[in-house]
Coordinates of C-alpha atoms and ligand atoms in Angstrom, one line a residue:
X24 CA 28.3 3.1 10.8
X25 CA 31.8 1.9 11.7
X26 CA 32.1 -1.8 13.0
X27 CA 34.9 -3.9 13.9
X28 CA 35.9 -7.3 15.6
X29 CA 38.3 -6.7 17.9
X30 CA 40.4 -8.6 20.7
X31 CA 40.4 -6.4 23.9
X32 CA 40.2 -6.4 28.0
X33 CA 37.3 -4.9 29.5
X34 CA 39.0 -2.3 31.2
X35 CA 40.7 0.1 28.1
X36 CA 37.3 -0.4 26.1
X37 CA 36.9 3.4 24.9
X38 CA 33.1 3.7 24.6
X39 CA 29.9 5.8 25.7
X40 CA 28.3 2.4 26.3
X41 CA 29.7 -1.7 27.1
X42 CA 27.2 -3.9 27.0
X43 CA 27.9 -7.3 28.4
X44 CA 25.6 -10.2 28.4
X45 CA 24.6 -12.2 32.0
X46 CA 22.6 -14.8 32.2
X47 CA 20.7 -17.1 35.3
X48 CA 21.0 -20.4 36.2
X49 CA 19.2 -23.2 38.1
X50 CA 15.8 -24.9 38.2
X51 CA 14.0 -21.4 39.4
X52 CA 16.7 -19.6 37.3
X53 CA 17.4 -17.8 40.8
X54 CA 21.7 -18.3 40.3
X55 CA 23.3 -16.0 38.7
X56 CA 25.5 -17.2 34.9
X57 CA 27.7 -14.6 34.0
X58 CA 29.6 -14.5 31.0
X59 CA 33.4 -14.4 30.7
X60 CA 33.3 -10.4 29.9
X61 CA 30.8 -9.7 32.5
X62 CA 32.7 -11.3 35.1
X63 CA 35.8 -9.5 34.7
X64 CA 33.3 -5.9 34.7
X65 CA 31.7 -7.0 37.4
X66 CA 35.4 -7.2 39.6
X67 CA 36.3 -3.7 38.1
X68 CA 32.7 -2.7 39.2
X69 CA 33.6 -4.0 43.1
X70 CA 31.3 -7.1 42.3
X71 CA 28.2 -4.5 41.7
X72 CA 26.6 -7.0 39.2
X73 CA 26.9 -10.2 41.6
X74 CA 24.9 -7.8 44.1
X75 CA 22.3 -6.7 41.7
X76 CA 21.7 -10.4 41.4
X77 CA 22.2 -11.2 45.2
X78 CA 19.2 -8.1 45.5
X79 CA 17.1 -9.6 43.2
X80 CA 17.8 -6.4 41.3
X81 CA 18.7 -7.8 38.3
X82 CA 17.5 -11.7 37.2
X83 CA 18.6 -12.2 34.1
X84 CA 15.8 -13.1 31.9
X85 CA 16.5 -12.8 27.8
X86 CA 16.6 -9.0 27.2
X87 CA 16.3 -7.8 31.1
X88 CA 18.6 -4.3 30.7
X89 CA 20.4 -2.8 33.6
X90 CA 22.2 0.2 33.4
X91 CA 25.6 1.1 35.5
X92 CA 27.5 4.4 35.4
X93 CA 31.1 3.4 35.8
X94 CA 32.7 6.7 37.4
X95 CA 36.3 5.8 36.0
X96 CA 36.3 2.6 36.7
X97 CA 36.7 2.1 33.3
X98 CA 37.3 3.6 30.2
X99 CA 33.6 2.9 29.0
X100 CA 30.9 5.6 30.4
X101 CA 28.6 2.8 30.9
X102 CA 28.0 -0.4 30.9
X103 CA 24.6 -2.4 30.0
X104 CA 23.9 -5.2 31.4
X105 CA 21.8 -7.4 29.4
X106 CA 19.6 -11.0 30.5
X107 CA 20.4 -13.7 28.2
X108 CA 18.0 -15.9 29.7
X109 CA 18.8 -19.4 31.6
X110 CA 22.2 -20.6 30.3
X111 CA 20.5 -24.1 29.3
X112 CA 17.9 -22.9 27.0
X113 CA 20.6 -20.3 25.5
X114 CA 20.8 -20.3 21.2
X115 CA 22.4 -18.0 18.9
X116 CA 19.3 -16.0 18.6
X117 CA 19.7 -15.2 22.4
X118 CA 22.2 -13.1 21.2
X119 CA 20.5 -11.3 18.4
X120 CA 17.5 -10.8 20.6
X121 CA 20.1 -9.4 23.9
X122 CA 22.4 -7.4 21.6
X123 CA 19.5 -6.1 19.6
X124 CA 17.8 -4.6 22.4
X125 CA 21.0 -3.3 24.7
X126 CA 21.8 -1.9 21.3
X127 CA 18.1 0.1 21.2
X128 CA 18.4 0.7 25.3
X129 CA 21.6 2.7 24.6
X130 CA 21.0 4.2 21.4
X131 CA 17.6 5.7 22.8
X132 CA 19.8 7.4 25.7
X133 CA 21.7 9.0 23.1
X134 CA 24.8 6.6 23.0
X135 CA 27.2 6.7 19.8
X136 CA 30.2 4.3 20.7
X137 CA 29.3 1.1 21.6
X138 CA 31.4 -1.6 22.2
X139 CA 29.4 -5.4 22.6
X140 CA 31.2 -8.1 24.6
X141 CA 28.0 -10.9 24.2
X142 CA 30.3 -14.1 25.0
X143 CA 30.0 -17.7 26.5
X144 CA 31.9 -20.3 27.8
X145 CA 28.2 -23.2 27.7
X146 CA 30.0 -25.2 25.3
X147 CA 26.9 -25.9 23.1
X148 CA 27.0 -22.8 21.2
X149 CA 29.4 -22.0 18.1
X150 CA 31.3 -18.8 19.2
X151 CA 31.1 -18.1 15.5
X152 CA 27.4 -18.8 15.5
X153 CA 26.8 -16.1 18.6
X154 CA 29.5 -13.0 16.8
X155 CA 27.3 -13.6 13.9
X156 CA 24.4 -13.3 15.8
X157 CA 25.5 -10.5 17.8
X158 CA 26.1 -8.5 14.7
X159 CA 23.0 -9.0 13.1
X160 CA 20.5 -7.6 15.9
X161 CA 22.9 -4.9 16.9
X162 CA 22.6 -3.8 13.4
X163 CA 18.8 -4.6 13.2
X164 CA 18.1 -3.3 16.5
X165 CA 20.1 0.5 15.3
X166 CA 18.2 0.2 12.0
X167 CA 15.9 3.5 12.1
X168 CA 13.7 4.4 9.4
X169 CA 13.8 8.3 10.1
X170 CA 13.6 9.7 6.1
X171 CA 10.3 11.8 7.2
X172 CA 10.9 13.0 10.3
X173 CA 11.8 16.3 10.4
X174 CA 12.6 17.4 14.2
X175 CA 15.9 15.8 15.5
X176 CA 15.1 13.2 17.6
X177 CA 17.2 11.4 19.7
X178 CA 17.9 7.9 19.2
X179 CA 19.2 7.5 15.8
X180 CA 22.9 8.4 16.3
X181 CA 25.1 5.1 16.7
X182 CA 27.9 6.2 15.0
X183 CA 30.8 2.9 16.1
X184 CA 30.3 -0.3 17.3
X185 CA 33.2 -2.5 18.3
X186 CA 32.4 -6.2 18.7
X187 CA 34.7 -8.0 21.1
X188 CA 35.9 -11.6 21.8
X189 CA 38.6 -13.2 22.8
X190 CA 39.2 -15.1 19.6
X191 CA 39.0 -12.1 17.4
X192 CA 41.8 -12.9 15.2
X193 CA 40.4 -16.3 14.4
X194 CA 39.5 -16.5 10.4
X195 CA 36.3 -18.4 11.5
X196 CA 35.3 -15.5 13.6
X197 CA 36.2 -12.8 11.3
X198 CA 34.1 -14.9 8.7
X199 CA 30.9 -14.9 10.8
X200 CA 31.4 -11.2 11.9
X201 CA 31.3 -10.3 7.8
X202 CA 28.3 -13.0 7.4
X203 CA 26.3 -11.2 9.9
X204 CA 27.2 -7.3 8.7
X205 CA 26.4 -8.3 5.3
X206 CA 23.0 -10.2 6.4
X207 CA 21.8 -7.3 8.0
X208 CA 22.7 -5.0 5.8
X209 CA 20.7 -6.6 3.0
X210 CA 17.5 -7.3 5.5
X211 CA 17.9 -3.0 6.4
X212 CA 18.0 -2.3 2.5
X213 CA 14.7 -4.7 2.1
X214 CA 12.8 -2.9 5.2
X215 CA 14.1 0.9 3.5
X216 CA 12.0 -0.6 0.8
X217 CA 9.0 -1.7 2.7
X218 CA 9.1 1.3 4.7
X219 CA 9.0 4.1 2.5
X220 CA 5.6 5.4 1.4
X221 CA 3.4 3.8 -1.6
X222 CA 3.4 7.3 -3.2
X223 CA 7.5 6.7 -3.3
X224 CA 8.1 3.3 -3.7
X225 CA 6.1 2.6 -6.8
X226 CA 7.1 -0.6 -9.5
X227 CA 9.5 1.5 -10.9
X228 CA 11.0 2.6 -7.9
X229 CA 11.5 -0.8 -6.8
X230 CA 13.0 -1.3 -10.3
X231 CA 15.1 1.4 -10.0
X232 CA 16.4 0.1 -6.7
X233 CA 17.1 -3.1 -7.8
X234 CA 18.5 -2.6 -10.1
X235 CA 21.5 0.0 -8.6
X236 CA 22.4 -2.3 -5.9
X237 CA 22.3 -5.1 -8.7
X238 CA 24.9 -2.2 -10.2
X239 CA 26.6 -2.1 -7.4
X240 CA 27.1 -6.2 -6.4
X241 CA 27.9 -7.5 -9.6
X242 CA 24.3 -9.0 -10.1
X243 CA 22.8 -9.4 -13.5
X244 CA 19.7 -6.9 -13.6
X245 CA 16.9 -6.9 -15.9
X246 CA 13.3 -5.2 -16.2
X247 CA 10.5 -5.9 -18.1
X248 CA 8.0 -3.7 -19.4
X249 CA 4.4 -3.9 -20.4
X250 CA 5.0 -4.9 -24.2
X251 CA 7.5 -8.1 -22.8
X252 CA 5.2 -9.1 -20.2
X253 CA 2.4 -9.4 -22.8
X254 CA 4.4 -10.9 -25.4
X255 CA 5.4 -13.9 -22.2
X256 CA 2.0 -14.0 -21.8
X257 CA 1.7 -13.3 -18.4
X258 CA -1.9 -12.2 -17.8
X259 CA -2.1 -12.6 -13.9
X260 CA 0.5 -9.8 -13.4
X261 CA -1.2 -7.4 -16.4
X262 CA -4.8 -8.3 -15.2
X263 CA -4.0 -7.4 -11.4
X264 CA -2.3 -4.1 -13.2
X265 CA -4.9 -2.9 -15.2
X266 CA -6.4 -0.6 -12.6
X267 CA -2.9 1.0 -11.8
X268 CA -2.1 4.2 -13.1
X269 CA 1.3 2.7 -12.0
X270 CA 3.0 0.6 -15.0
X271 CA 4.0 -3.2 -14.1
X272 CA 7.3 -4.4 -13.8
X273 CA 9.1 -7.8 -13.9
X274 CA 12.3 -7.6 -12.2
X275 CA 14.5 -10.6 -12.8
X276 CA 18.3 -10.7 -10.9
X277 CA 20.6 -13.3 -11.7
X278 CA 23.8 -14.7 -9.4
X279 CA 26.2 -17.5 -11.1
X280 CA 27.8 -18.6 -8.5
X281 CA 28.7 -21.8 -10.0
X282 CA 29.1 -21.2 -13.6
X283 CA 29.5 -24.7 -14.7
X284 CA 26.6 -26.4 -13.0
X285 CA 22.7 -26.1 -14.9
X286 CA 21.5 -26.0 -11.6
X287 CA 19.7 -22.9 -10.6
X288 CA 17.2 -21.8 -7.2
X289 CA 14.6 -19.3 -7.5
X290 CA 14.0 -16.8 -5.4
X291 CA 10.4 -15.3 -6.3
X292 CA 8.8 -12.2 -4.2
X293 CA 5.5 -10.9 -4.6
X294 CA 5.6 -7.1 -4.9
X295 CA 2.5 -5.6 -4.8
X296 CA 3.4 -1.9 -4.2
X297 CA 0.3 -1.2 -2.7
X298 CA -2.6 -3.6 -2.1
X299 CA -5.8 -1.8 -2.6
X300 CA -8.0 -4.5 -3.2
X301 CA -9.0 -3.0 -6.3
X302 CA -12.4 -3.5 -7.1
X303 CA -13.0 -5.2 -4.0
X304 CA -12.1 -2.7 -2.1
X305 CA -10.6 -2.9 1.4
X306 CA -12.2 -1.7 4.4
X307 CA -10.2 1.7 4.9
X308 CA -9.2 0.7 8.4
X309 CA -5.3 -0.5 8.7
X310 CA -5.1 0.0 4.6
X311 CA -2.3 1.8 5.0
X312 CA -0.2 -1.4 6.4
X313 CA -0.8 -2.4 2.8
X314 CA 2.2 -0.6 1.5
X315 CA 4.3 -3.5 3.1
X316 CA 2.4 -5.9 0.1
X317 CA 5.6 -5.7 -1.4
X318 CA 7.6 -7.4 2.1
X319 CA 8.3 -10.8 -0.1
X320 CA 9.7 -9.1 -3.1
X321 CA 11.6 -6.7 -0.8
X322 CA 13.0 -10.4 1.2
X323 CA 13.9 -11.9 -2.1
X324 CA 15.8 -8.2 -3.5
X325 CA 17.6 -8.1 -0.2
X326 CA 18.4 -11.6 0.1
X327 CA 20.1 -11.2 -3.7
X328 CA 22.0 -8.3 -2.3
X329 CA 23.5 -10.7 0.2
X330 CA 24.4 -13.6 -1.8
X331 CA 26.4 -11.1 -3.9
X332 CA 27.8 -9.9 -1.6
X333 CA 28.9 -13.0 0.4
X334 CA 29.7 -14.9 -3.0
X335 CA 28.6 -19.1 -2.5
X336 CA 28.8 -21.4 -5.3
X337 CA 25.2 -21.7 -6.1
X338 CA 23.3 -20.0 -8.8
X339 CA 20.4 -17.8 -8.1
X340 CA 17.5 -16.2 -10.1
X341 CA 15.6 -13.6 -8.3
X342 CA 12.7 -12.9 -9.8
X343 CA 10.2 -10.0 -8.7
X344 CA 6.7 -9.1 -10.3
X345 CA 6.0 -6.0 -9.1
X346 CA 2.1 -4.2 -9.6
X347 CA -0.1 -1.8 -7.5
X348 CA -3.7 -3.4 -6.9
X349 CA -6.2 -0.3 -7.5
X350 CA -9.4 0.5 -8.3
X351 CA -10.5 2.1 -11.8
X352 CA -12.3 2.1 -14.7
X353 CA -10.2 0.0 -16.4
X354 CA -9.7 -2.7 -13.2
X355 CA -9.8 -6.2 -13.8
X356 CA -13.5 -7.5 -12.6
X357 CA -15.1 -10.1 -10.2
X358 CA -16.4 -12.2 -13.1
X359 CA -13.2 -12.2 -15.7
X360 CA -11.3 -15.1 -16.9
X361 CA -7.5 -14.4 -16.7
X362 CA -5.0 -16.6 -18.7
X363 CA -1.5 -16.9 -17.0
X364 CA 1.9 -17.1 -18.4
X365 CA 1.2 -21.2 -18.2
X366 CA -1.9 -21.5 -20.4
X367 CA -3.3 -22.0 -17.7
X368 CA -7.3 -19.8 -17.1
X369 CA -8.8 -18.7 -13.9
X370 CA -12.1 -17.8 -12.6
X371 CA -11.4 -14.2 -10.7
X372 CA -14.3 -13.9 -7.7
X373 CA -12.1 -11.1 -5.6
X374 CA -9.8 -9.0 -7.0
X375 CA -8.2 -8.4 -3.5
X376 CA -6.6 -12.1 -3.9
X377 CA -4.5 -10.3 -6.4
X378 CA -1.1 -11.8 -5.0
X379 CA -1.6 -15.6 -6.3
X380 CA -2.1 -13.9 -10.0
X381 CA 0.9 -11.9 -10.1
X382 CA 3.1 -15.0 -8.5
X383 CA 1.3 -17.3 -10.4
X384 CA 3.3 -15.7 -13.8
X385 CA 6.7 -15.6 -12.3
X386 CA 6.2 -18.9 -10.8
X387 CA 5.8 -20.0 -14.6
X388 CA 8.8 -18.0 -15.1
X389 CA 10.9 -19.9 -13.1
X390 CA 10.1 -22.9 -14.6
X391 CA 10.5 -21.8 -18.1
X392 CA 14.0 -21.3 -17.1
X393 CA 14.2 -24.6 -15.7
X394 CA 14.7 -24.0 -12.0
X395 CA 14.9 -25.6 -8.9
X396 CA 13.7 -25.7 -6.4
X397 CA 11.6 -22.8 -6.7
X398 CA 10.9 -20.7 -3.3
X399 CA 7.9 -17.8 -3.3
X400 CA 7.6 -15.2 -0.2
X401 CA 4.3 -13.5 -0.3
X402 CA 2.1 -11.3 1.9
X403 CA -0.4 -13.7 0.7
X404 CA -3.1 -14.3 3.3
X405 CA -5.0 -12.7 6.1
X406 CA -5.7 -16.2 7.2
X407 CA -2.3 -17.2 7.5
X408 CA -1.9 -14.6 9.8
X409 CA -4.8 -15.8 11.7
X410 CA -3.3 -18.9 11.7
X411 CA 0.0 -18.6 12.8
X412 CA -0.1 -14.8 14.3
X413 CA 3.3 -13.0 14.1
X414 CA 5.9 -15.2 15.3
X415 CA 6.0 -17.7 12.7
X416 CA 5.1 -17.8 8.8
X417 CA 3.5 -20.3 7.0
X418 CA 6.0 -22.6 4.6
X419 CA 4.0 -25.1 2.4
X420 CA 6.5 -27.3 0.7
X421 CA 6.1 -30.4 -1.9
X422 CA 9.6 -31.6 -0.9
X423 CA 10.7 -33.3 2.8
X424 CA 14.2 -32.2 2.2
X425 CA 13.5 -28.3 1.5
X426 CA 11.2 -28.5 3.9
X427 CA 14.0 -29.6 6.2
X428 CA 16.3 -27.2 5.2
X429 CA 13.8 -24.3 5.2
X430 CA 12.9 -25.1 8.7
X431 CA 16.6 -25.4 9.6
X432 CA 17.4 -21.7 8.0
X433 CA 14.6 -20.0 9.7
X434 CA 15.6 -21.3 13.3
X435 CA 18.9 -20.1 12.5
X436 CA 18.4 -16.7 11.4
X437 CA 15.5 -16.4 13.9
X438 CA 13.2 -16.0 10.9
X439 CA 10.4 -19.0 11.8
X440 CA 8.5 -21.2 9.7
X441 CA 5.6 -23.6 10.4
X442 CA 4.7 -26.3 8.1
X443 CA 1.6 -26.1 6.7
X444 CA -0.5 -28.9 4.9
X445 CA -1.0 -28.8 0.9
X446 CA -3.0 -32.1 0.6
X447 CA -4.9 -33.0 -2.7
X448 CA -8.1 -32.6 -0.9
X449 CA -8.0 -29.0 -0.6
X450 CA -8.0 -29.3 -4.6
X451 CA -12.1 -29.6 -4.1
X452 CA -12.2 -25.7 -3.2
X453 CA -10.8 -24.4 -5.8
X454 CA -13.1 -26.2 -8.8
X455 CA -14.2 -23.6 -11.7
X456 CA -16.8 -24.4 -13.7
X457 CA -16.0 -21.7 -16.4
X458 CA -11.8 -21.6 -16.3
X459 CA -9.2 -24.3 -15.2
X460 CA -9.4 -22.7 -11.6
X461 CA -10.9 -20.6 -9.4
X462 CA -8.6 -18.0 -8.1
X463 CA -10.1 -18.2 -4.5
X464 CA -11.7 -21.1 -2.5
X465 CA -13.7 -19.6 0.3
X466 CA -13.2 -18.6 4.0
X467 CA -11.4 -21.5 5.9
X468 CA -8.4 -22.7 5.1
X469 CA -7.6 -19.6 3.1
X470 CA -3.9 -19.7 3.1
X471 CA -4.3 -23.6 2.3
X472 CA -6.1 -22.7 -0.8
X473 CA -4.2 -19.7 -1.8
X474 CA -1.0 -22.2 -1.8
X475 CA -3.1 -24.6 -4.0
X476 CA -3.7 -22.4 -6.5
X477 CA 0.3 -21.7 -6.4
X478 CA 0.8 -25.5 -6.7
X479 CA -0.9 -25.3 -10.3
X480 CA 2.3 -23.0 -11.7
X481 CA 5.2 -24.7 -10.5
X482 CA 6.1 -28.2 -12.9
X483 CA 7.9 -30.9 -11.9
X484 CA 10.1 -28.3 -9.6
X485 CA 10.3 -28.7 -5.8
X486 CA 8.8 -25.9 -4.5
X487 CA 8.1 -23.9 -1.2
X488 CA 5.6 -21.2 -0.5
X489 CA 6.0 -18.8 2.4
X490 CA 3.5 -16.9 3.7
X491 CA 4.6 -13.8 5.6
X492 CA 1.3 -11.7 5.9
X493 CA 1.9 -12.0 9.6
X494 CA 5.3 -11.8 10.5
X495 CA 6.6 -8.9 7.5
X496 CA 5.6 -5.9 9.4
X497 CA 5.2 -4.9 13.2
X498 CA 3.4 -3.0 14.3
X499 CA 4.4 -2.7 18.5
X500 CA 8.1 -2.5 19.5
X501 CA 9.6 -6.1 19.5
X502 CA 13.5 -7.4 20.8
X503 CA 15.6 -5.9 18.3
X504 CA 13.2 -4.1 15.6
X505 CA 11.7 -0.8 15.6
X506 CA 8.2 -1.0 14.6
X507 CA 7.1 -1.1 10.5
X508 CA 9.3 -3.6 8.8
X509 CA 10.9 -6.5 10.0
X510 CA 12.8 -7.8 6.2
X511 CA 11.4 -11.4 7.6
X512 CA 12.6 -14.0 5.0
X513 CA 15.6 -12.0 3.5
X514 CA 18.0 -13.5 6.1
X515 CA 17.0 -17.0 6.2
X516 CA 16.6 -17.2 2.5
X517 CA 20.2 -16.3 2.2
X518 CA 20.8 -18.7 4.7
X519 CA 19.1 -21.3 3.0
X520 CA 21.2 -20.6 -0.1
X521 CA 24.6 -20.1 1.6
X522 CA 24.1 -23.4 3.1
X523 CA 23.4 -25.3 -0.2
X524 CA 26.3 -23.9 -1.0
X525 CA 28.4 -25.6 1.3
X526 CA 27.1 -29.0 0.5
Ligands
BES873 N1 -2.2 -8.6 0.8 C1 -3.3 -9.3 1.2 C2 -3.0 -10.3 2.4 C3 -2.5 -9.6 3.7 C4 -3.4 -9.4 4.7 C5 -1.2 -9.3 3.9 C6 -3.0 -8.8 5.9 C7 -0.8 -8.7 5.1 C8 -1.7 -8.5 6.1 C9 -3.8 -10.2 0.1 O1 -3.7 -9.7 -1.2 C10 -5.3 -10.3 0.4 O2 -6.0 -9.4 0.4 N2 -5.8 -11.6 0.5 C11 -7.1 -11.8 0.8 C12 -7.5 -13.1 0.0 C13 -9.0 -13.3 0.0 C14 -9.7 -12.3 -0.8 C15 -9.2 -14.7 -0.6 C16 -7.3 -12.1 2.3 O3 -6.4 -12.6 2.9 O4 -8.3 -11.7 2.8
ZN874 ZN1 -5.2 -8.3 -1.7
ZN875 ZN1 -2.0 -8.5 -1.4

């Protein structure tokens, strides 16, 4: 995929398809808003989008499409019109969402040159902050997952995209255009992985992955095996493997950034290649989402890629434990006392809560190597998908500040968090009387208690937890993703680290 920022007029714009944004005004939303590059299509289109408009053809809610054959009036073939929602409630993530889907709209009628003139003049929006934008859903939104398919279908052929704004030439602009490519480049690597098959993307697979585009972005890559793991310690990971025919791995990626600080974040995925339930086996119905149990190791691998890529002065450590969960004679048993990579023992009463274990050890991990804060992105619960549904993930955090910043990050990169409560009275449910901890503390509050047992492996650090078992795969069309993966967390977690960064 070619992709430029470029400075041009409407009118020259050599395309198969120019898609300009327009948005409504007023208290019914009834007046038409266009933006600077619609306006001057819609005079080279005799006015044809004020009448849509005047018709009540075309409205102008967020993602509304409209398409308009030009007949030589200009160089593009088309042009897309696409709602961007009342001009007062506008954010940069109306422009992912309108550029993601104008971007699926044309690529599903076969467009290959696009050219995407999403502008504004409401002063309350960065113009750097909508390009960025801009370029991540249009890259999201042409993101197919088409490895398996073995007709030609149409749909998948975006070859260019130009990007257009008045101010192309500006440094701040160029930045923001390079910020978003490389953001949605990593969060498309991350949903490659969460795509592809459990038969493909085993441990060693993900290994293998990570460790090539570690290769390739000047990360520090290393993988433990079986023998390292045990001599660490880390039961939770080996117990929740033991069933797996499958060999554990323990993928740890390393950024210096800033060389001569001691500081260092965590980044910590859970990476359960395919989630079985092992001895407590799941029912079979929707099992096969369970490949995408891996979504929070795939956030943190992709979100490495980017901050290699985009270079801040922060240091990161990565750090993936990667396991299938399966049933077999050798499984680890309802019943068992596990000792993690802490000292720490716990009760096991389900072997489907098998996330918590493996997390648990990297968790311990992190602190061993002295960092924080510490963040972990899991598939963790079904109940904090009941909780929250798919629009938002859970964050449970033991610091105001991160949680701050982590709420900030996923706003911005249209990734969103909900707090979620971690008081010491949940403590109660997860009481053992035969190890330190039982590893699961009954039906309500699940994610709640899930995050408590978490809490137990983290130090002194600050800490966050986020829960994406709702929000890491989709499974209807949405704005600017294809259904299966969405990458959720990769983005904002680079976000979160470019902006520490800056401070
Ligand atoms: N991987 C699942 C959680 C999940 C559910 C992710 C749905 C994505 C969609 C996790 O390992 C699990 O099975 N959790 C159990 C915990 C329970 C046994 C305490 C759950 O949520 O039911
Ligand atoms: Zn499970
Ligand atoms: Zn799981």
């Amino acid at each position: 995929m070619n992709t430029r920022l470029v400075s041009q007029a409407m009118k020259g714009l050599v395309c198969d398809v120019l898609i300009v944004g327009a948005a409504q005004r007023g208290k019914e939303g009834k007046d038409m808003a266009l933006s600077p590059a619609a306006r001057e299509v819609d005079q080279l289109l005799d006015g044809l989008i004020s009448s849509m408009y005047a018709n009540g053809e075309f409205k102008g809610t967020v993602g509304e499409t409209s398409q308009i054959y030009t007949m030589g009036k200009l160089a593009a073939r088309r042009v897309i019109v696409v709602g961007l929602g009342n001009v007062e409630k506008l954010q940069s993530h109306t422009f992912r969402r309108a550029s993601g889907i104008a971007v699926r709209f044309a690529q599903s009628r076969g467009a290959k040159r696009l050219a995407l003139a999403l502008d504004t003049q409401e002063p309350e929006i960065d113009a750097a902050e909508i390009v960025q934008a801009t370029v991540e859903g249009a890259l999201l939104g042409a993101y197919r997952f088409t490895k398996y398919l073995t007709t030609q279908t149409t749909g998948q052929g975006v070859e260019d995209m130009l990007f257009v704004s008045k101010d192309a030439e500006s440094k701040a602009l160029q930045e923001a255009f390079r910020r978003g490519t490389i953001m949605a480049e990593g969060a498309n690597f991350a949903r490659d992985m969460v795509n592809e098959q459990p038969a493909v993307l085993t441990p060693s697979e993900m290994a293998r992955r990570a460790s090539a585009m570690a290769r390739e972005f000047g990360l520090e890559c290393r993988v433990l095996d079986r023998p390292q793991m045990e001599e660490l310690g880390m039961g939770g990971l080996l117990g929740v493997a033991r069933g797996s025919a499958e060999p554990p791995k323990f993928i740890i990626l390393r950024y210096r950034g800033a060389p001569q600080s001691k500081e260092e974040i965590a980044l910590v995925g859970k990476g359960i290649t395919f989630d079985s339930g092992g001895l407590s086996l799941k029912p079979a119905a929707g099992m096969e989402s369970m490949k995408g149990d891996m979504g929070g190791a795939a956030a943190v691998i992709g979100a490495m890629q980017i901050i290699a890529d985009l270079k801040p002065k922060v240091n990161v450590l990565g750090l993936v434990p990667t396991t299938e969960n399966m049933p077999d004679g050798a499984s680890y048993h309802p019943g068992d006392v596990l000792r993690l990579m802490n000292g720490k023992t716990i009760e096991i009463v389900n072997t489907d809560a098998e996330g918590r274990l493996a997390l648990a050890d990297a968790l311990s991990y992190a602190v061993k190597e002295g960092c924080s804060p510490i963040i972990d992105i899991a598939t963790l619960t079904g109940a904090c998908m009941v909780a929250l549904g798919a629009k938002r993930a859970g964050l449970f955090c033991n610091n105001d500040e991160l949680r701050d910043e982590l709420m900030e990050a996923g706003e911005f990169a249209g990734e969103k968090f909900w707090p979620m409560p971690i008081d010491e009275d949940y403590q109660e449910n997860i009481k053992s009387h035969i190890a330190d901890i039982k590893q699961t503390g009954g039906r309500y509050g699940g994610a709640i208690n899930a995050a408590k047992i978490l809490e137990h492996f983290i130090g002194e650090a600050s800490w966050a937890h986020l829960d994406i078992a709702g929000t890491e795969f989709i499974e209807g069309k949405q704005a600017y993703m294809e259904p299966g993966a969405t990458a959720f967390g990769a983005r904002a977690l680079a976000g979160l680290v470019l902006k520490r960064a800056e401070k």
